[in-house]
C-alpha positions as a Markdown table, in Angstrom:
| # | Residue | x | y | z |
|---|---|---|---|---|
| 1 | Met | 20.1 | -86.9 | 164.8 |
| 2 | Tyr | 23.4 | -87.9 | 163.5 |
| 3 | His | 24.6 | -86.5 | 160.1 |
| 4 | Leu | 27.3 | -88.2 | 157.8 |
| 5 | Met | 29.2 | -86.7 | 155.1 |
| 6 | Ile | 31.0 | -88.0 | 152.0 |
| 7 | Arg | 33.3 | -86.4 | 149.6 |
| 8 | Thr | 33.6 | -87.4 | 145.9 |
| 9 | His | 34.6 | -85.9 | 142.7 |
| 10 | Phe | 33.9 | -85.7 | 138.9 |
| 11 | Ala | 35.3 | -83.8 | 135.8 |
| 12 | Ala | 33.1 | -82.5 | 133.3 |
| 13 | Ala | 32.9 | -79.7 | 130.9 |
| 14 | His | 30.1 | -77.2 | 130.5 |
| 15 | Asn | 28.7 | -74.0 | 129.3 |
| 16 | Leu | 26.2 | -71.8 | 130.9 |
| 17 | Ile | 23.0 | -70.7 | 129.5 |
| 18 | Asn | 21.9 | -67.1 | 129.6 |
| 19 | Tyr | 24.9 | -65.9 | 130.6 |
| 20 | Gln | 27.0 | -62.9 | 129.8 |
| 21 | Gly | 30.8 | -63.5 | 130.2 |
| 22 | Asp | 33.2 | -66.3 | 129.8 |
| 23 | Cys | 31.4 | -69.0 | 131.4 |
| 24 | Glu | 29.0 | -68.8 | 128.5 |
| 25 | Asn | 32.0 | -70.5 | 126.6 |
| 26 | Leu | 32.8 | -74.1 | 126.8 |
| 27 | His | 35.1 | -74.8 | 129.8 |
| 28 | Gly | 35.7 | -77.5 | 132.3 |
| 29 | His | 36.2 | -78.4 | 136.2 |
| 30 | Asn | 37.2 | -81.1 | 138.5 |
| 31 | Trp | 34.1 | -80.9 | 140.5 |
| 32 | Arg | 34.1 | -81.8 | 144.3 |
| 33 | Val | 30.9 | -83.0 | 145.7 |
| 34 | Glu | 29.8 | -83.4 | 149.2 |
| 35 | Val | 26.5 | -85.1 | 150.0 |
| 36 | Thr | 25.4 | -85.2 | 154.0 |
| 37 | Val | 22.6 | -87.3 | 155.3 |
| 38 | Ser | 20.8 | -87.5 | 158.4 |
| 39 | Ala | 20.0 | -90.9 | 160.4 |
| 40 | Arg | 17.5 | -91.0 | 163.3 |
| 41 | Glu | 18.7 | -94.3 | 164.8 |
| 42 | Leu | 21.7 | -96.1 | 164.4 |
| 43 | Asp | 21.8 | -99.8 | 163.4 |
| 44 | Lys | 23.0 | -102.9 | 165.1 |
| 45 | Ala | 26.6 | -102.1 | 164.0 |
| 46 | Gly | 26.2 | -98.6 | 165.2 |
| 47 | Leu | 25.9 | -97.1 | 161.7 |
| 48 | Gly | 23.3 | -94.6 | 160.5 |
| 49 | Ile | 24.2 | -95.9 | 156.9 |
| 50 | Asp | 27.3 | -97.7 | 155.8 |
| 51 | Phe | 29.6 | -95.0 | 154.2 |
| 52 | Lys | 30.5 | -97.8 | 151.5 |
| 53 | Ile | 26.6 | -97.8 | 150.5 |
| 54 | Leu | 26.7 | -93.8 | 150.6 |
| 55 | Lys | 30.2 | -93.7 | 148.4 |
| 56 | Lys | 28.5 | -96.4 | 145.8 |
| 57 | Gln | 25.2 | -94.7 | 145.3 |
| 58 | Thr | 26.8 | -91.3 | 144.9 |
| 59 | Asn | 29.7 | -92.5 | 142.8 |
| 60 | Gln | 27.1 | -94.6 | 140.4 |
| 61 | Leu | 25.1 | -91.3 | 140.1 |
| 62 | Leu | 28.4 | -89.0 | 139.1 |
| 63 | Asp | 29.8 | -91.6 | 136.9 |
| 64 | Arg | 26.7 | -90.3 | 134.6 |
| 65 | Leu | 28.5 | -87.0 | 134.6 |
| 66 | Asp | 32.1 | -87.6 | 134.6 |
| 67 | His | 34.1 | -86.5 | 131.6 |
| 68 | Lys | 31.0 | -85.6 | 130.0 |
| 69 | His | 29.6 | -82.2 | 128.3 |
| 70 | Leu | 27.0 | -81.8 | 130.8 |
| 71 | Asn | 24.8 | -79.5 | 128.7 |
| 72 | Glu | 24.3 | -82.7 | 126.1 |
| 73 | Leu | 22.8 | -84.9 | 129.0 |
| 74 | Glu | 19.1 | -85.1 | 129.6 |
| 75 | Pro | 18.9 | -83.2 | 133.1 |
| 76 | Phe | 20.6 | -80.1 | 131.5 |
| 77 | Arg | 19.5 | -79.8 | 127.9 |
| 78 | Glu | 17.1 | -77.3 | 129.1 |
| 79 | Val | 18.4 | -76.2 | 132.3 |
| 80 | Ser | 21.7 | -74.5 | 132.6 |
| 81 | Pro | 24.4 | -77.0 | 134.2 |
| 82 | Ser | 25.6 | -74.3 | 137.0 |
| 83 | Ser | 26.9 | -75.6 | 140.4 |
| 84 | Glu | 23.5 | -74.8 | 141.6 |
| 85 | Asn | 21.5 | -77.0 | 139.2 |
| 86 | Ile | 24.0 | -79.8 | 139.7 |
| 87 | Cys | 23.7 | -79.9 | 143.2 |
| 88 | Arg | 20.0 | -80.1 | 143.2 |
| 89 | Tyr | 20.1 | -82.7 | 140.6 |
| 90 | Val | 22.4 | -84.8 | 142.8 |
| 91 | His | 20.3 | -84.3 | 145.7 |
| 92 | Glu | 17.1 | -85.1 | 143.9 |
| 93 | Gln | 18.7 | -88.3 | 142.3 |
| 94 | Leu | 20.3 | -89.6 | 145.6 |
| 95 | Ser | 17.1 | -89.1 | 147.6 |
| 96 | Gln | 15.4 | -91.3 | 145.3 |
| 97 | Val | 17.5 | -94.3 | 146.3 |
| 98 | Leu | 18.8 | -93.5 | 149.8 |
| 99 | Asn | 15.7 | -91.9 | 151.4 |
| 100 | Asn | 14.0 | -94.1 | 153.9 |
| 101 | Glu | 12.2 | -93.8 | 157.3 |
| 102 | Asn | 15.6 | -93.5 | 159.0 |
| 103 | Val | 17.9 | -92.2 | 156.4 |
| 104 | Arg | 17.5 | -88.7 | 154.5 |
| 105 | Val | 19.8 | -86.8 | 152.3 |
| 106 | Glu | 20.1 | -83.6 | 153.6 |
| 107 | Lys | 22.4 | -81.1 | 151.6 |
| 108 | Val | 24.5 | -81.5 | 148.6 |
| 109 | Thr | 27.3 | -79.3 | 148.0 |
| 110 | Val | 29.2 | -79.0 | 144.7 |
| 111 | Trp | 32.5 | -77.0 | 144.7 |
| 112 | Glu | 33.5 | -75.9 | 140.8 |
| 113 | Ser | 36.6 | -74.7 | 142.3 |
| 114 | Glu | 38.7 | -74.3 | 145.5 |
| 115 | Asn | 37.3 | -71.1 | 146.4 |
| 116 | Ala | 33.6 | -71.4 | 144.9 |
| 117 | Cys | 30.6 | -73.7 | 145.6 |
| 118 | Ala | 26.9 | -74.0 | 145.8 |
| 119 | Ser | 24.6 | -76.1 | 148.1 |
| 120 | Tyr | 21.3 | -77.5 | 147.9 |
| 121 | Val | 19.1 | -78.0 | 150.8 |
| 122 | Pro | 15.2 | -78.6 | 150.2 |
| 123 | Asp | 12.7 | -76.6 | 151.9 |
């Protein structure tokens, strides 16, 4: 099994729902996103998945979040746009376009600061 990982980023504002504290107020982050995929086999070029494809699909998804107020977007209207929910959302969306017999999105990690992140790996 091969594991490949890319890092990218987006900037967005949010406020946590049902939270008692400063983060309940509107604030923003420069989010860093790590996407890890697995590949069972390599193609004729020796690749599990072309990094270019992985970056393109991830960045197209993150473009929907970039420079937005996340609470106003459909996926987060009723779900708090926490780091945990953001990484689950990114994982689910990327899995729909990338998963096949060979490639699987394994893990998505979202960093909201240099020292704080959340990861999502489905059961």
